[in-house]
XYZ file of C-alpha atoms in Angstrom:
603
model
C 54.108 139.704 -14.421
C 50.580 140.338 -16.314
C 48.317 137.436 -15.370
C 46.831 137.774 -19.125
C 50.866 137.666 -20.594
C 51.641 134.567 -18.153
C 49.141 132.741 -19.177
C 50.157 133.063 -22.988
C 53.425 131.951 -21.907
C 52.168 128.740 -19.990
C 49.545 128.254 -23.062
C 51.777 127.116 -25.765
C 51.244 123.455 -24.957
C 47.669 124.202 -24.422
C 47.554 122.217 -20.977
C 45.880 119.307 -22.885
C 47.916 116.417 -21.289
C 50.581 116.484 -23.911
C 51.098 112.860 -24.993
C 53.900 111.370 -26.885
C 53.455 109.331 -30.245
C 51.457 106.353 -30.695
C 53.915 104.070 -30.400
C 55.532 105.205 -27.711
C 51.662 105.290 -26.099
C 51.620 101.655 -26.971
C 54.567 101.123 -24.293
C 53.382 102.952 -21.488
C 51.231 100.487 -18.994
C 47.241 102.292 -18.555
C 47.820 102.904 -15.121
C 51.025 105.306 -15.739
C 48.750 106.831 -18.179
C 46.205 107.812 -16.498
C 48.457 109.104 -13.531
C 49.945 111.141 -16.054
C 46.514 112.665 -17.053
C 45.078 112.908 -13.250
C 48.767 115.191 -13.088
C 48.058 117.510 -15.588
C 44.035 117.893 -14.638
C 45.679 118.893 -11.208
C 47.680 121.476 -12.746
C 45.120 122.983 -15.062
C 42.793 123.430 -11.647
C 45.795 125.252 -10.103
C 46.699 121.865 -7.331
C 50.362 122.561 -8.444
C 51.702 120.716 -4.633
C 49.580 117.447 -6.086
C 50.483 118.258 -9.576
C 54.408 118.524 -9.000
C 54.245 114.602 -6.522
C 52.067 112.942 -9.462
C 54.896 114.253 -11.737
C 57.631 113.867 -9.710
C 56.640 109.904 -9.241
C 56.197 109.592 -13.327
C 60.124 111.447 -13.683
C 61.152 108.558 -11.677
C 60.261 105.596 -13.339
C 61.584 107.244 -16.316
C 60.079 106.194 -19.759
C 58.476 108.201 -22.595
C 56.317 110.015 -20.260
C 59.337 111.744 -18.467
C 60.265 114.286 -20.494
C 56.879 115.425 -20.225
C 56.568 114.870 -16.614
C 59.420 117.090 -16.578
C 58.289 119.732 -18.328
C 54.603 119.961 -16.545
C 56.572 120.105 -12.844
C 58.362 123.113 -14.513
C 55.322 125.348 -15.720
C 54.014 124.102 -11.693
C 56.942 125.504 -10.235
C 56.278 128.680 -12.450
C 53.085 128.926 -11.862
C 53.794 129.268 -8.021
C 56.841 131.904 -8.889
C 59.374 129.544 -7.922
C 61.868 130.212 -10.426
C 65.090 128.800 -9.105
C 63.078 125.353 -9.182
C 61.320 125.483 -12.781
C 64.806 126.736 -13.995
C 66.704 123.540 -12.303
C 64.246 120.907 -13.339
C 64.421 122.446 -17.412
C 68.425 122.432 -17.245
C 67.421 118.327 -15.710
C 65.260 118.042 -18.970
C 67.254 119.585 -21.702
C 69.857 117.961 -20.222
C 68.876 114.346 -20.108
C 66.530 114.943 -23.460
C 68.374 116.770 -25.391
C 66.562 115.522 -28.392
C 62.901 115.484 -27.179
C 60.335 116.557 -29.807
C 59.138 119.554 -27.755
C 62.315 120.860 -26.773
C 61.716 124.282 -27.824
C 58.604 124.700 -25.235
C 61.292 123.947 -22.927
C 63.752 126.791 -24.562
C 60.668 128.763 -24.353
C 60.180 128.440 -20.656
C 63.128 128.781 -19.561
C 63.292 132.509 -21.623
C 60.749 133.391 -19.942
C 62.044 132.483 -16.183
C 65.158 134.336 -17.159
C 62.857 137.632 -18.322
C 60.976 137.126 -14.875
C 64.212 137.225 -13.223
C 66.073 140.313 -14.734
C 68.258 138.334 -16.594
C 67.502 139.302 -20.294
C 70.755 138.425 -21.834
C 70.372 134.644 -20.844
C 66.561 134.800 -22.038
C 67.688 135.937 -25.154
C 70.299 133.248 -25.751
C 67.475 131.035 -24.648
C 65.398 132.100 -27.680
C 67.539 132.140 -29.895
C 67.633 128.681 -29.498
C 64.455 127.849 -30.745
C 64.007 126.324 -34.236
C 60.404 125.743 -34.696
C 58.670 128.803 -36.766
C 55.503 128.205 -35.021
C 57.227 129.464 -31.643
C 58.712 133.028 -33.659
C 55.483 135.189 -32.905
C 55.672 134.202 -29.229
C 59.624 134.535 -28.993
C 58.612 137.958 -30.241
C 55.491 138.868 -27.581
C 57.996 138.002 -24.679
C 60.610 140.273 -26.202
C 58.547 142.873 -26.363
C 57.092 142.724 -23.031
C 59.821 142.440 -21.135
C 62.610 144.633 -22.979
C 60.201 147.478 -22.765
C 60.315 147.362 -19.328
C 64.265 147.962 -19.461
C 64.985 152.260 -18.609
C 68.683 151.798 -17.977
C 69.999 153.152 -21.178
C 73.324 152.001 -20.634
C 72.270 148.330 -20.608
C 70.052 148.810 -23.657
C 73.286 149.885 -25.214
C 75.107 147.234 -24.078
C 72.609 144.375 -25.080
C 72.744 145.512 -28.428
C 76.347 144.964 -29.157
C 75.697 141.846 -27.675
C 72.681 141.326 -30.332
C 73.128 143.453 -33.042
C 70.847 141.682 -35.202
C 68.136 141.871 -32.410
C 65.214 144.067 -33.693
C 63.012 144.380 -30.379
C 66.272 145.901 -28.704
C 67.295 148.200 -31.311
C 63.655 149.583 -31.295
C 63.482 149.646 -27.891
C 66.858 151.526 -27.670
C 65.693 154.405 -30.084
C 62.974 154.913 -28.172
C 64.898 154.975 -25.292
C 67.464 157.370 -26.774
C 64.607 159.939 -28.413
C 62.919 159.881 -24.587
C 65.993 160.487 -22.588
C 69.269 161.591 -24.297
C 70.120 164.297 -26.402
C 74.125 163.111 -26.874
C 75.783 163.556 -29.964
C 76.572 160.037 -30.315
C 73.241 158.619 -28.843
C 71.722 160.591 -31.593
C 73.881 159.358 -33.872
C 73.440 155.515 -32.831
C 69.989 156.251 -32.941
C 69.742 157.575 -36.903
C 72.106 154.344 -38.015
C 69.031 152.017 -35.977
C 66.013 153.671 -37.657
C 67.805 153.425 -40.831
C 68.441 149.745 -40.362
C 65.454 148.282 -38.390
C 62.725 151.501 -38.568
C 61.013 153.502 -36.579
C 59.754 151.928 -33.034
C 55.457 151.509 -32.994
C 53.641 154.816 -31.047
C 51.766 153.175 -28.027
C 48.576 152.238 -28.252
C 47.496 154.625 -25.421
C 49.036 157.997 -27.339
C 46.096 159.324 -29.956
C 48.353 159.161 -32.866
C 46.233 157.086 -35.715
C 44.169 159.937 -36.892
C 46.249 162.739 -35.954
C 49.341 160.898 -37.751
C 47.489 159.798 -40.835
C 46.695 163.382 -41.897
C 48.551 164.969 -44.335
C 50.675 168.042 -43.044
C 49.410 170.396 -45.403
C 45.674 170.281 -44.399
C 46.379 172.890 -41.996
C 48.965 175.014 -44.139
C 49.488 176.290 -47.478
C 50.488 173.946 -50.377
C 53.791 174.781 -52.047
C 52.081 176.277 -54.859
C 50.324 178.763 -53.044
C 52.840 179.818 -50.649
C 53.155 183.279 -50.957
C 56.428 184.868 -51.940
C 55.893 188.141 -51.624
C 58.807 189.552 -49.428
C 58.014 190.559 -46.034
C 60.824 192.280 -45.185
C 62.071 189.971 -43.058
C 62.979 185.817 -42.636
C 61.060 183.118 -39.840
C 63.572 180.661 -39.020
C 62.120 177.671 -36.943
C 65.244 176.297 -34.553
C 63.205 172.982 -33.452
C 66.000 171.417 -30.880
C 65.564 169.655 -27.740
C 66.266 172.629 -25.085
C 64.393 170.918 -22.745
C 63.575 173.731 -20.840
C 61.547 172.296 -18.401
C 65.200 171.109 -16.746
C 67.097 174.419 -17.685
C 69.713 175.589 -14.822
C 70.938 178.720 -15.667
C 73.766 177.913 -13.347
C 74.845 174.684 -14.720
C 77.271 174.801 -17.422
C 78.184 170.763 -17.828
C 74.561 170.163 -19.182
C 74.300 167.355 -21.705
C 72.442 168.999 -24.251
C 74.765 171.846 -23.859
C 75.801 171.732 -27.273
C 72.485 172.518 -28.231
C 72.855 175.722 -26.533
C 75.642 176.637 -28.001
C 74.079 176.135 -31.489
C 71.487 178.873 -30.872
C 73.966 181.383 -29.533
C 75.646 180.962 -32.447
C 72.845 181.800 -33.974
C 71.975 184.572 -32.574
C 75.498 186.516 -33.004
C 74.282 185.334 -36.323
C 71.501 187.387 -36.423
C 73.144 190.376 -35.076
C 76.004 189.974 -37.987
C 72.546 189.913 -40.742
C 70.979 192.620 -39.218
C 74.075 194.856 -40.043
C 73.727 193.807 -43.586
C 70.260 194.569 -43.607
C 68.553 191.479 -43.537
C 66.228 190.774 -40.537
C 65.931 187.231 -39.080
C 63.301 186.476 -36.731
C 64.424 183.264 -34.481
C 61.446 181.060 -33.323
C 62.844 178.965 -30.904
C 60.560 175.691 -30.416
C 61.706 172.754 -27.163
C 61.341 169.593 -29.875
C 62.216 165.891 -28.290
C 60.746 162.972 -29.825
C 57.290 163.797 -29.457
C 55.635 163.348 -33.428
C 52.091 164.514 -32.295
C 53.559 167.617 -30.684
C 55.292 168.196 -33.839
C 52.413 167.319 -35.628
C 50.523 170.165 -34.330
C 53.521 172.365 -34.565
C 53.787 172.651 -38.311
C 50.095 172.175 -38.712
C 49.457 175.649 -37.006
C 48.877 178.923 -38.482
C 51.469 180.370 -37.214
C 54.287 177.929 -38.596
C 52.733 178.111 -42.554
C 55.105 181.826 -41.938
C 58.240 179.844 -41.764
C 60.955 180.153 -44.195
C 63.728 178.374 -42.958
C 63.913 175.048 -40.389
C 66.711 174.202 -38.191
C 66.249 170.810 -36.567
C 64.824 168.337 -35.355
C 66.802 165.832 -34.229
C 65.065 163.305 -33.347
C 63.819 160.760 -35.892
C 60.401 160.891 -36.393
C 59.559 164.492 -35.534
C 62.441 164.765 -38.434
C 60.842 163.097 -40.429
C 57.341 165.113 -40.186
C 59.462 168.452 -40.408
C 60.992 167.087 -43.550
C 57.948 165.715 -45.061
C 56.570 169.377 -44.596
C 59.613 171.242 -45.924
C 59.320 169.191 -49.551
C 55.587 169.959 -49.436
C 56.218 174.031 -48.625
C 59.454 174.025 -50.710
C 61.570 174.699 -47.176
C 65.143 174.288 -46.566
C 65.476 172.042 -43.883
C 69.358 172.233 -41.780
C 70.138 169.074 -39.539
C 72.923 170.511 -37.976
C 74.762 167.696 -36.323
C 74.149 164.690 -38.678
C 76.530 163.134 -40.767
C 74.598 160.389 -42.183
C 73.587 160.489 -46.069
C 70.464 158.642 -45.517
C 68.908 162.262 -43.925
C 69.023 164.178 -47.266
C 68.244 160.802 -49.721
C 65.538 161.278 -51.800
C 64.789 164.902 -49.421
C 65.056 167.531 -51.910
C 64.774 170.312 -48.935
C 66.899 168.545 -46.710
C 70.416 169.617 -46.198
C 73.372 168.560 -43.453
C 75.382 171.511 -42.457
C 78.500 168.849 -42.310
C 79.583 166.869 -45.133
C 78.395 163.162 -44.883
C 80.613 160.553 -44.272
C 80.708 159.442 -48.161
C 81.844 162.789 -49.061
C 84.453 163.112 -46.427
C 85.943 160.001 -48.243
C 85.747 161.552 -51.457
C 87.381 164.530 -50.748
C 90.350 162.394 -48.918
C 89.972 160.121 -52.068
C 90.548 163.456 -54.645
C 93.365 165.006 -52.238
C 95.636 161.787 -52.686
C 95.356 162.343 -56.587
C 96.745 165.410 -56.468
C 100.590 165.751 -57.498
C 103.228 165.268 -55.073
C 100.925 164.403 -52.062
C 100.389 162.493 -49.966
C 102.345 159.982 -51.520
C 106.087 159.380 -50.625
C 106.597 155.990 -52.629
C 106.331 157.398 -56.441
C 103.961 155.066 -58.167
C 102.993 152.860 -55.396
C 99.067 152.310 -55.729
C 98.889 150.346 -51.919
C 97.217 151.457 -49.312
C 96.289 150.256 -45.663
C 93.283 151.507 -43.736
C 92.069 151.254 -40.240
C 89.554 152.286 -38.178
C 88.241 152.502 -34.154
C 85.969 150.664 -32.575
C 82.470 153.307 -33.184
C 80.155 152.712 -35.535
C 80.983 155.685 -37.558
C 84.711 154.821 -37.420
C 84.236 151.796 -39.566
C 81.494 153.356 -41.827
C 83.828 156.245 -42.879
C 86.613 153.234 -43.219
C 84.669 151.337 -45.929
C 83.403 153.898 -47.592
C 86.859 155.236 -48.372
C 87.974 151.922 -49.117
C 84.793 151.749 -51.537
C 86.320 155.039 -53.200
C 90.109 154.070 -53.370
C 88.616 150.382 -55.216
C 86.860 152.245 -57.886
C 90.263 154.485 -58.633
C 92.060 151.239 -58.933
C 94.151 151.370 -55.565
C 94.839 148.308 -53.707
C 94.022 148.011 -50.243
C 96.404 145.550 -49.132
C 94.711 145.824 -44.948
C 91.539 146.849 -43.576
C 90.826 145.965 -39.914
C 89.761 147.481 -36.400
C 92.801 148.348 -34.545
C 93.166 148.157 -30.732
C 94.864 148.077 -27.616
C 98.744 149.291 -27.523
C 100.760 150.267 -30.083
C 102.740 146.978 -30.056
C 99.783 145.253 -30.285
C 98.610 147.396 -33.734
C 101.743 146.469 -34.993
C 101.505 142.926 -34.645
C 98.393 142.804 -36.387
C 98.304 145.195 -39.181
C 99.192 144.060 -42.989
C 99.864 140.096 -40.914
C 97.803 138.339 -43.765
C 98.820 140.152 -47.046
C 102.287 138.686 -48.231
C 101.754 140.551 -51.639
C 103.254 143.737 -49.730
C 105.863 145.123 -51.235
C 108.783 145.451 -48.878
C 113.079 145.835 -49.076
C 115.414 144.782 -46.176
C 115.958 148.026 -44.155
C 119.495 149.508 -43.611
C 119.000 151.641 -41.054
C 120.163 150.532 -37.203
C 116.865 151.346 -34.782
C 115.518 149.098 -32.086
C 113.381 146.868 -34.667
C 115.011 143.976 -35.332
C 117.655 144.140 -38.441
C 115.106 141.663 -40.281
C 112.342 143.529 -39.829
C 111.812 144.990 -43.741
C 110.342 148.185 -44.886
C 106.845 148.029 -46.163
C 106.086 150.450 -48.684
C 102.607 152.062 -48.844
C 101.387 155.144 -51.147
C 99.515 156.249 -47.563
C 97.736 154.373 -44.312
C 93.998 155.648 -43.465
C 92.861 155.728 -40.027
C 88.845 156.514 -39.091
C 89.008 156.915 -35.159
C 86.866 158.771 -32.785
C 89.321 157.451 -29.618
C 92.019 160.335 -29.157
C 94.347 157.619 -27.887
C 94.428 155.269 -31.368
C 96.211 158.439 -33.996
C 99.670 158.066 -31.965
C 99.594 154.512 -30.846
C 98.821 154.072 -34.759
C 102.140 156.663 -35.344
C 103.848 154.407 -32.899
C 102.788 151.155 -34.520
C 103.579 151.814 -38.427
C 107.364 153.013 -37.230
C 107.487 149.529 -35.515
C 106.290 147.821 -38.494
C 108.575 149.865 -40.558
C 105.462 151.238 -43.171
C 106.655 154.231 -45.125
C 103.948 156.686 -46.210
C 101.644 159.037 -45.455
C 98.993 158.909 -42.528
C 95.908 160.338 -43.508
C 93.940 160.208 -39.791
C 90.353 161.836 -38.896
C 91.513 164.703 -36.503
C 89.392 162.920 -33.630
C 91.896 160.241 -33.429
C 94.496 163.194 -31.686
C 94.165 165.027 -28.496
C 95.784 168.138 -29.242
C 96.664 169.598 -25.753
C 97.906 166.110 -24.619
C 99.677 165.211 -27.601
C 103.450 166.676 -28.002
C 104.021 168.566 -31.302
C 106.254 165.874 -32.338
C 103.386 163.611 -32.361
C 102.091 165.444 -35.759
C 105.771 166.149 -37.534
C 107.844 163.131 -37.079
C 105.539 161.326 -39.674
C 103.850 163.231 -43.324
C 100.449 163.633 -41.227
C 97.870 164.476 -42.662
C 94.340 165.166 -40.198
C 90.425 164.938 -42.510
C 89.153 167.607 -39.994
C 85.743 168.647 -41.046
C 85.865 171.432 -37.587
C 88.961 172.765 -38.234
C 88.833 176.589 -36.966
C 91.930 178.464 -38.036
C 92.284 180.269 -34.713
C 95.333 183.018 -36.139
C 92.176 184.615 -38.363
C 91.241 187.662 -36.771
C 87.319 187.179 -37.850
C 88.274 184.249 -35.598
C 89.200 186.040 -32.742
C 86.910 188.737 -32.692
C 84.177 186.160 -32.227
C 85.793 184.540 -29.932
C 85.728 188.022 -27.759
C 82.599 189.044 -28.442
C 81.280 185.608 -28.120
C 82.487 185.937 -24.524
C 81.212 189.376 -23.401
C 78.308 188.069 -24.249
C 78.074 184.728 -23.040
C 80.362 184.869 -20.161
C 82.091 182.077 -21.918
C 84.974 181.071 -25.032
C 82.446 179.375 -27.916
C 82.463 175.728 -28.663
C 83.357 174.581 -32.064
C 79.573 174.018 -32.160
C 78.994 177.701 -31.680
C 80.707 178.462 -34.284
C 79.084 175.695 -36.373
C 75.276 177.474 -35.256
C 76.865 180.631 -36.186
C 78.548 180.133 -39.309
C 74.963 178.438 -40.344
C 72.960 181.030 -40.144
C 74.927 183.106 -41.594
C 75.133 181.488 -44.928
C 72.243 180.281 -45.053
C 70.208 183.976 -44.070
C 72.008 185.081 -46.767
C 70.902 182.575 -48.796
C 66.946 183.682 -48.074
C 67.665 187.210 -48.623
C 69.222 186.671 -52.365
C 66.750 183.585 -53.416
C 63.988 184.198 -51.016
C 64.554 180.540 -49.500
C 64.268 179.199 -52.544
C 66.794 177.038 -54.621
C 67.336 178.628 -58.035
C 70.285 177.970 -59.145
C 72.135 174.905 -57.393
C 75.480 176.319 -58.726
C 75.756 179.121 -56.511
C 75.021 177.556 -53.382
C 78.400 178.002 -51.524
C 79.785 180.655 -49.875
C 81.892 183.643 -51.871
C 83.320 185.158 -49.145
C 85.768 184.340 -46.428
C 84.272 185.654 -43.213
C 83.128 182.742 -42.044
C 84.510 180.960 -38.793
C 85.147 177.488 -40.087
C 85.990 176.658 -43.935
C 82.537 177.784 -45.848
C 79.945 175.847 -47.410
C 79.104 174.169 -50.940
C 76.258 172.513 -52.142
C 76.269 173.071 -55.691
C 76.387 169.237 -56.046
C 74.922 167.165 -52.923
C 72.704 168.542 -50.294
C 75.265 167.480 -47.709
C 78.781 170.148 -47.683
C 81.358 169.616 -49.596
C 83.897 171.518 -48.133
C 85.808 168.800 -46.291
C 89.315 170.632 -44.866
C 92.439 168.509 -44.580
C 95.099 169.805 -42.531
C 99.331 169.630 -41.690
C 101.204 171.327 -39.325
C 103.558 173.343 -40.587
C 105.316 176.066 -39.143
C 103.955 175.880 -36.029
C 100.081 175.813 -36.761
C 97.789 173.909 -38.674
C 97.198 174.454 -42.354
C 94.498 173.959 -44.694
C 96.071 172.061 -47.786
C 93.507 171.528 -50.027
């Protein structure tokens, strides 16, 4: 541990001979006193042996002084890096004064032997224990100190669901996540922590204060005087972490593979412009989570020629890239994110997916339509549910949000878990305003078992186990209606094909690839002469992308004229198109049923 850092931990008491009230002074007999004193001189010189058998004799004849005495053999013991023994005589302390006035120091202590010792979680709890505001700042120091020594991801991960309100973790984690990881759901996790707790401090040691503080147009034209004159051809900037400097050509199972499969997309992309006569030149740039690098990047000469950006991904260099699209007047594509908060008040922003509030407004519009989903005419109840991720249960309130303000009543909303049976003995178990009518039908549910009528249930789930455990657990309960289910929640080469028609199922799939289209196919083929390889539904995403968007630059010249025709007018296009003539997230939200033997777009 830091010598400088220990010290502030063993400082809090000062090492003055901590004494307690006057009163209680009164009681004490001189010579106990000044043993007392002689003790803590000792341990202030570094005599900890003396130190501890002066204290040890005090903590014996008990009295006001023992708590104290107590508490000084501790910081000793630390002092001397015997943590086992500091630890044991705190427990003795907090044990035997439970309500001593300096109890806290003791909490404080005892945090810290546990941070020593690898054993954060307990040092947390240990902190969390303390009341007095004077100790916050220091609570805080040790937090930081030792949690930024933490580079298991995993157990970052894992202390934060055990302290979700913990701010030094959640930092720590981002910065964790934007060093290491480029997973689709670590980035994820990592957008929904910067939103909520910010953006983790740059060391000290990286020259970022006057590089960072400069505005990103010093470098590069203003909007104003960016020139449009056509140049015959388009700059797009793909800034994604390629991370080239670990690249094995021979390694398919990467895990930023999917960023690989964006820019091939891409690139047959390209190709498919270049036969319509518009020219793309891709400018392919490695971009982690480093903002200086970035910094410099847009700041160059060489960028100010840019007239589309694809990327980052990572929070802060996203946020420079986007700062310096609204300055340029630059349409900015995060391709993977599904999170709102990325286009809010980011005029050049836009999410090729549609944001989770819009994929609940389009499931909240497709249930107002007549004759579907509904199977109980005129019944205005619904039950939702959702997974266990993060994004499960933010999709789940926000189309709960949406059904509230249309007047539907959501008579269950909960996390569902575990087996089937067990769904069905939770769900709609606390609302006995549910309509239901004693079934006639023989099955194995018991004969009392009623029928609950629902206009639909709603189930958010990124687990491809929960959709039929979920199927499984409604029939048990014996709820009618409609399943409206987010196509993640199905594995569709383990699932039987009875699994999606023995119920009106209805899948929000915002990938859905309708693979009998033969523009569909053909990719698919060339996509594999190519690439030696069938496309992911993320090559497709990269490029159905660039398509729309090159087109885009070569009617407007990047820039956004007229907001109304900003979706796509034609139907070559691998997935289901874009819109964005009223958010800068996509509107175009498919929901699918199987019928006759494939999947089909109904709305």
């Amino acid at each position: 541990m830091n010598p400088k850092f220990r010290w502030l931990i063993l400082g809090l008491v000062g090492l003055i001979g901590l004494l307690p009230g006057c009163t209680a002074m009164a009681q004490i007999p001189p010579d106990l006193q000044k043993r007392y004193k002689a003790a803590v001189s000792q341990l202030q010189r570094g005599e900890y042996n003396q130190a501890k058998s002066e204290l040890s004799a005090i903590i014996q004849r008990g009295g006001p002084l023992a708590p104290y005495a107590h508490y000084y053999w501790s910081i000793a013991a630390f002092r001397q890096r015997d943590f086992n023994q500091s630890r044991l005589m705190l427990k003795q302390l907090t044990s035997r004064f439970p309500d001593w006035r300096k109890i806290d120091d003791a909490q404080y202590l005892l945090a810290a032997i546990a941070m020593e010792t690898g054993q954060y979680e307990e040092g947390l709890t240990n902190l969390q224990r303390i009341g007095d505001p004077g100790l916050r700042a220091d609570a805080s120091n040790l937090e930081q100190y030792f949690l930024g020594r933490i580079t298991d991801l995993n157990r970052l991960k894992q202390m934060h669901r055990e302290f979700p309100e913990n701010r030094t973790i959640a930092l720590n984690l981002i910065a964790m996540i934007q060093r290491t990881s480029t997973d689709k759901d670590d980035l994820e996790l990592s957008d929904r922590l910067t939103n909520r707790f910010g953006l983790p401090a740059v060391p000290s040691a990286q020259p970022t204060a006057p590089v960072a503080n400069r505005p990103a147009s010093s470098a590069t034209p203003s909007a104003t005087t960016r020139s449009t004159r056509s140049k015959g051809y388009f700059n797009v900037a793909v800034m994604l972490p390629f991370r080239l400097d670990e690249f094995d050509a021979g390694k398919r199972l990467r895990s930023n593979q999917y960023v690989f499969d964006l820019y091939n997309g891409i690139k047959l992309a390209k190709e498919k412009l270049q036969e319509e006569g518009i020219t793309i030149n891709l400018l392919a740039y490695d971009i982690e989570n480093d903002a200086n690098k970035t910094l410099e990047l847009v700041n160059s000469p060489a960028f100010s020629q840019t007239d589309l950006i694809v990327g980052p991904l990572y929070a802060e260099p996203n946020r420079i890239a986007s700062a310096y699209a609204n300055q340029n007047n630059i349409v900015l594509l995060n391709p993977i994110a599904t999170s709102s908060e990325l286009i809010a008040n980011q005029p050049m922003s836009f999410l090729v997916q549609p944001s989770l509030t819009s994929q609940a407004q389009q499931v909240a519009d497709f249930i107002r339509q007549p004759g579907r989903p509904a199977t109980e005419t005129g019944t205005r109840r619904v039950a939702i549910y959702f997974g266990t991720a993060r994004k499960d249960s933010l999709l789940a309130a926000s189309y709960r949000d949406e059904l509230k303000r249309q007047n539907y009543q959501v008579v269950d909303f909960q996390r569902v878990a575990g087996s089937a049976q067990t769904m069905a003995s939770l769900m709609l178990s606390a609302n006995a305003s549910v309509s239901a009518r004693p079934s006639s039908s023989s099955s194995s549910t018991p004969a009392s078992q009623p029928t609950v009528s629902l206009n639909h249930v709603f189930l958010a789930s990124s687990n491809d186990e929960d959709g039929p455990k979920l199927l499984d657990a409604l029939s048990r309960r014996r709820v009618s209606g409609s399943l409206i289910a987010t196509s993640a929640a199905f594995d569709y080469y383990r699932n039987t094909l009875s699994t999606f028609t023995r119920r009106s199922l209805y899948l929000l799939y915002p990938d859905f690839i309708d693979t009998s289209r033969d523009i569909v196919s053909n990719f698919g083929a060339d996509y594999l002469a190519s690439r030696n390889t069938i496309p992911s539904v993320f090559a497709s995403q990269g490029y159905d992308m660039m398509l729309f968007f090159g087109r885009q630059l070569a009617r407007n010249g990047g820039q956004i004229r007229n907001r109304s025709a900003l979706r796509s007018d034609t139907d070559d296009y691998l997935l289901s198109g874009f819109d964005y003539s009223r958010s800068n997230d996509n509107q175009i939200v498919p929901i699918v049923r199987y019928e006759g033997g494939r999947f089909v777009k109904m709305n």
